[in-house]
Amino acid sequence: MSMEQKRVYEQVGVAMTSRSYAEYQKMFILQTENLIGKRVLDVAGGASSFTVEARQLGILSEAVDPLYEKSAEEIAEHGLQEIELVAAKMEKLVDVYDWTYYGSVDKHKAGRVKGLEQFVNDFSSKDAASRYHAACLPSLPFAEESFDLVLISHFLFLYEDQFDYSFHRAAVKELLRVCKPGGEVRIYPLLNFRQAEYSKLSELINELTNGGYLVQKREASLPFLPNSHLYLSIIKHPSA
């Protein structure tokens, strides 16, 4: 194994995470005031506190993830295990990342624990099923043109070695199906675990552009992963 290979974050299977609303703001350049009263979908959101925090701000946020088939207790236990595992991996790669936002491995870990607690508390609510939906791409349980904004972080592109191009194409088309005309799909980051841009990104962008969508790489503002300064914006024109 080369030195370069040893410096890559090692991931088996799809990770579960618990990111905050503030992190989503930076990943996707969200303007809270423009989202109040809008219907927003967090796809593959895991145990992130985004939905509960967004709803507290007046955003009609929902989340979808196969994880939601589990109980709140199971998610809490699994989430804490994941947080410990991630922290251990980061300790070995601490000099690879930009700690401007998170500060340190310990602070990153504390933020994940807080997000997990917020999620579990909300997921335990009697009406949680109205906003947390158990399903996975490329098939979502929503009617066409349901959401003003569709977000997906740290799933598409990142797991390039596990999911082929046909899956990515089908997944993005499904995100667009549930997006309202004039709405937008945003995907972050554009990288795989080798910290290289998704190898089929140009092909995907060309296909979407030819399909009538406005597709752009836009600047994100969460400095952490090397080269992770961009997200993909796909605007669904009314005629698309």
Short mmCIF file of C-alpha atoms in Angstrom, two decimals:
data_model
loop_
_atom_site.label_atom_id
_atom_site.label_comp_id
_atom_site.label_asym_id
_atom_site.label_seq_id
_atom_site.Cartn_x
_atom_site.Cartn_y
_atom_site.Cartn_z
CA MET A 1 0.00 0.00 0.00
CA SER A 2 1.38 3.40 -0.97
CA MET A 3 1.67 6.35 1.39
CA GLU A 4 -1.03 8.14 -0.60
CA GLN A 5 -3.44 5.25 -0.10
CA LYS A 6 -2.81 5.30 3.64
CA ARG A 7 -3.83 8.96 3.79
CA VAL A 8 -7.31 8.31 2.38
CA TYR A 9 -10.32 8.10 4.69
CA GLU A 10 -11.36 4.47 4.77
CA GLN A 11 -15.09 3.76 4.64
CA VAL A 12 -16.88 0.42 4.38
CA GLY A 13 -20.60 0.64 3.69
CA VAL A 14 -22.56 3.89 3.94
CA ALA A 15 -21.86 5.95 7.03
CA MET A 16 -24.48 7.47 9.29
CA THR A 17 -23.90 11.03 10.40
CA SER A 18 -25.49 13.79 12.47
CA ARG A 19 -24.74 17.16 10.90
CA SER A 20 -26.24 20.45 12.08
CA TYR A 21 -28.28 23.14 10.33
CA ALA A 22 -25.22 25.42 10.48
CA GLU A 23 -23.19 22.88 8.52
CA TYR A 24 -25.92 22.60 5.89
CA GLN A 25 -25.89 26.39 5.60
CA LYS A 26 -22.21 26.28 4.73
CA MET A 27 -22.34 23.21 2.49
CA PHE A 28 -25.24 24.54 0.43
CA ILE A 29 -25.06 28.34 0.99
CA LEU A 30 -28.58 28.38 2.42
CA GLN A 31 -30.32 31.68 3.05
CA THR A 32 -32.72 30.98 5.92
CA GLU A 33 -34.94 33.97 5.21
CA ASN A 34 -35.57 32.69 1.68
CA LEU A 35 -36.59 29.24 2.90
CA ILE A 36 -39.20 30.13 5.50
CA GLY A 37 -42.49 28.55 4.49
CA LYS A 38 -40.79 26.52 1.74
CA ARG A 39 -40.85 22.73 1.58
CA VAL A 40 -37.30 21.33 1.80
CA LEU A 41 -36.19 17.69 1.57
CA ASP A 42 -33.00 16.32 3.13
CA VAL A 43 -32.16 13.09 1.30
CA ALA A 44 -29.92 10.52 3.02
CA GLY A 45 -29.94 12.84 6.01
CA GLY A 46 -29.08 10.17 8.55
CA ALA A 47 -29.37 11.39 12.12
CA SER A 48 -28.70 15.03 11.24
CA SER A 49 -30.45 17.73 13.24
CA PHE A 50 -31.07 19.76 10.08
CA THR A 51 -34.78 18.97 9.87
CA VAL A 52 -35.62 19.71 13.50
CA GLU A 53 -33.58 22.94 13.48
CA ALA A 54 -35.01 24.03 10.13
CA ARG A 55 -38.58 23.51 11.31
CA GLN A 56 -37.86 25.60 14.39
CA LEU A 57 -36.95 28.39 11.98
CA GLY A 58 -40.19 28.09 10.00
CA ILE A 59 -38.86 25.95 7.14
CA LEU A 60 -41.08 23.02 6.15
CA SER A 61 -38.27 20.48 6.20
CA GLU A 62 -38.55 16.71 5.88
CA ALA A 63 -35.92 13.97 5.68
CA VAL A 64 -35.69 10.58 4.02
CA ASP A 65 -33.26 7.76 4.84
CA PRO A 66 -33.44 3.95 5.16
CA LEU A 67 -32.14 4.50 8.70
CA TYR A 68 -35.61 5.61 9.79
CA GLU A 69 -36.82 2.01 9.78
CA LYS A 70 -34.95 1.67 13.08
CA SER A 71 -36.18 2.78 16.48
CA ALA A 72 -34.94 5.97 18.15
CA GLU A 73 -33.00 3.84 20.63
CA GLU A 74 -31.32 1.84 17.88
CA ILE A 75 -30.38 5.01 15.99
CA ALA A 76 -28.98 6.61 19.15
CA GLU A 77 -26.82 3.58 19.92
CA HIS A 78 -25.62 3.19 16.33
CA GLY A 79 -25.01 6.93 16.06
CA LEU A 80 -22.74 7.06 19.09
CA GLN A 81 -20.76 4.11 17.75
CA GLU A 82 -20.35 5.87 14.39
CA ILE A 83 -19.22 9.09 16.09
CA GLU A 84 -16.51 7.24 18.01
CA LEU A 85 -15.40 5.41 14.85
CA VAL A 86 -15.21 8.63 12.81
CA ALA A 87 -13.24 10.42 15.53
CA ALA A 88 -10.71 7.57 15.61
CA LYS A 89 -10.27 7.75 11.83
CA MET A 90 -9.87 11.53 11.93
CA GLU A 91 -7.18 11.32 14.60
CA LYS A 92 -5.05 9.45 12.06
CA LEU A 93 -5.68 12.05 9.35
CA VAL A 94 -5.85 15.22 11.42
CA ASP A 95 -3.34 17.07 9.22
CA VAL A 96 -5.28 16.24 6.04
CA TYR A 97 -8.31 18.35 6.93
CA ASP A 98 -8.93 22.08 7.28
CA TRP A 99 -10.06 22.67 10.87
CA THR A 100 -11.07 26.32 10.38
CA TYR A 101 -14.74 25.55 11.02
CA TYR A 102 -14.68 22.58 13.42
CA GLY A 103 -11.62 23.56 15.45
CA SER A 104 -10.48 20.07 16.47
CA VAL A 105 -11.43 16.41 16.45
CA ASP A 106 -12.93 16.76 19.94
CA LYS A 107 -15.07 19.75 18.93
CA HIS A 108 -16.16 17.97 15.76
CA LYS A 109 -17.16 14.97 17.88
CA ALA A 110 -19.07 17.16 20.35
CA GLY A 111 -21.03 18.73 17.50
CA ARG A 112 -21.97 15.31 16.15
CA VAL A 113 -23.16 14.18 19.60
CA LYS A 114 -25.29 17.30 19.97
CA GLY A 115 -26.80 16.83 16.49
CA LEU A 116 -27.56 13.19 17.25
CA GLU A 117 -29.30 14.11 20.51
CA GLN A 118 -31.44 16.74 18.78
CA PHE A 119 -32.38 14.28 16.05
CA VAL A 120 -33.25 11.44 18.43
CA ASN A 121 -35.44 13.72 20.55
CA ASP A 122 -37.37 14.83 17.48
CA PHE A 123 -37.50 11.35 15.97
CA SER A 124 -39.07 10.15 19.24
CA SER A 125 -42.00 12.57 18.84
CA LYS A 126 -45.47 11.17 18.18
CA ASP A 127 -45.70 13.02 14.86
CA ALA A 128 -42.18 12.15 13.67
CA ALA A 129 -43.52 10.01 10.82
CA SER A 130 -44.89 13.15 9.18
CA ARG A 131 -41.38 14.41 8.52
CA TYR A 132 -39.05 11.38 8.70
CA HIS A 133 -39.56 8.87 5.88
CA ALA A 134 -37.86 5.46 5.63
CA ALA A 135 -36.78 4.97 2.01
CA CYS A 136 -33.69 5.06 -0.18
CA LEU A 137 -32.64 6.20 -3.60
CA PRO A 138 -33.42 5.78 -6.40
CA SER A 139 -37.05 5.50 -5.23
CA LEU A 140 -38.56 8.12 -2.93
CA PRO A 141 -42.09 7.99 -1.45
CA PHE A 142 -43.19 11.44 -2.59
CA ALA A 143 -45.44 12.78 -5.30
CA GLU A 144 -43.92 14.56 -8.28
CA GLU A 145 -43.09 18.23 -7.80
CA SER A 146 -43.39 18.18 -4.00
CA PHE A 147 -40.39 20.18 -2.78
CA ASP A 148 -38.99 23.66 -3.41
CA LEU A 149 -35.45 22.57 -2.53
CA VAL A 150 -33.89 19.09 -2.41
CA LEU A 151 -30.58 18.61 -0.61
CA ILE A 152 -28.26 15.62 -0.46
CA SER A 153 -24.86 15.66 1.24
CA HIS A 154 -22.07 13.11 1.56
CA PHE A 155 -23.76 10.32 -0.35
CA LEU A 156 -23.91 10.78 -4.13
CA PHE A 157 -20.43 11.04 -5.70
CA LEU A 158 -18.70 10.29 -2.39
CA TYR A 159 -19.49 6.57 -2.66
CA GLU A 160 -18.41 6.29 -6.30
CA ASP A 161 -16.71 2.95 -5.63
CA GLN A 162 -19.94 1.42 -4.30
CA PHE A 163 -22.55 2.87 -6.68
CA ASP A 164 -22.16 2.92 -10.46
CA TYR A 165 -23.11 5.63 -12.92
CA SER A 166 -26.52 4.14 -13.68
CA PHE A 167 -27.38 4.44 -9.98
CA HIS A 168 -26.18 8.04 -9.86
CA ARG A 169 -28.19 8.94 -12.96
CA ALA A 170 -31.32 7.29 -11.60
CA ALA A 171 -30.84 8.90 -8.20
CA VAL A 172 -30.47 12.41 -9.59
CA LYS A 173 -33.50 11.94 -11.84
CA GLU A 174 -35.50 10.90 -8.78
CA LEU A 175 -34.36 13.98 -6.86
CA LEU A 176 -35.52 16.08 -9.79
CA ARG A 177 -38.83 14.23 -10.02
CA VAL A 178 -39.82 15.27 -6.50
CA CYS A 179 -38.54 18.84 -7.04
CA LYS A 180 -41.04 21.53 -8.03
CA PRO A 181 -40.69 23.33 -11.37
CA GLY A 182 -38.50 26.33 -10.68
CA GLY A 183 -37.03 24.51 -7.69
CA GLU A 184 -33.51 23.27 -7.16
CA VAL A 185 -31.50 20.17 -6.27
CA ARG A 186 -28.17 20.72 -4.51
CA ILE A 187 -25.53 18.01 -4.07
CA TYR A 188 -22.39 18.26 -1.89
CA PRO A 189 -19.51 17.48 -2.12
CA LEU A 190 -18.45 16.65 -5.67
CA LEU A 191 -15.73 14.30 -4.44
CA ASN A 192 -15.20 10.62 -3.80
CA PHE A 193 -13.31 9.27 -0.77
CA ARG A 194 -10.03 9.65 -2.67
CA GLN A 195 -10.72 13.41 -2.58
CA ALA A 196 -10.95 13.50 -6.36
CA GLU A 197 -13.92 14.84 -8.31
CA TYR A 198 -16.53 12.22 -9.21
CA SER A 199 -15.18 10.69 -12.41
CA LYS A 200 -18.52 10.79 -14.28
CA LEU A 201 -19.48 14.31 -13.23
CA SER A 202 -18.96 15.88 -16.66
CA GLU A 203 -21.03 13.14 -18.28
CA LEU A 204 -23.82 13.66 -15.76
CA ILE A 205 -23.77 17.44 -16.19
CA ASN A 206 -23.94 17.11 -19.98
CA GLU A 207 -26.85 14.70 -19.76
CA LEU A 208 -28.78 16.98 -17.42
CA THR A 209 -28.01 20.08 -19.46
CA ASN A 210 -29.25 18.33 -22.60
CA GLY A 211 -32.38 17.44 -20.66
CA GLY A 212 -33.21 21.09 -20.12
CA TYR A 213 -31.83 21.65 -16.64
CA LEU A 214 -29.57 24.51 -15.60
CA VAL A 215 -26.56 22.84 -13.96
CA GLN A 216 -23.75 24.73 -12.26
CA LYS A 217 -20.88 24.09 -9.90
CA ARG A 218 -21.16 26.67 -7.13
CA GLU A 219 -18.95 27.71 -4.26
CA ALA A 220 -19.61 26.15 -0.87
CA SER A 221 -18.15 27.51 2.36
CA LEU A 222 -17.35 24.53 4.58
CA PRO A 223 -13.56 24.22 4.51
CA PHE A 224 -12.79 20.73 5.77
CA LEU A 225 -12.27 18.04 3.14
CA PRO A 226 -9.50 18.83 0.64
CA ASN A 227 -10.98 20.23 -2.59
CA SER A 228 -14.53 20.27 -1.14
CA HIS A 229 -15.27 23.91 -1.99
CA LEU A 230 -18.04 23.20 -4.52
CA TYR A 231 -21.61 21.93 -4.60
CA LEU A 232 -23.71 21.05 -7.63
CA SER A 233 -26.81 23.14 -8.35
CA ILE A 234 -29.50 21.74 -10.66
CA ILE A 235 -32.38 24.09 -11.35
CA LYS A 236 -35.55 22.52 -12.66
CA HIS A 237 -37.05 24.89 -15.21
CA PRO A 238 -40.87 24.87 -15.41
CA SER A 239 -40.64 23.33 -18.88
CA ALA A 240 -38.14 20.60 -17.92
#
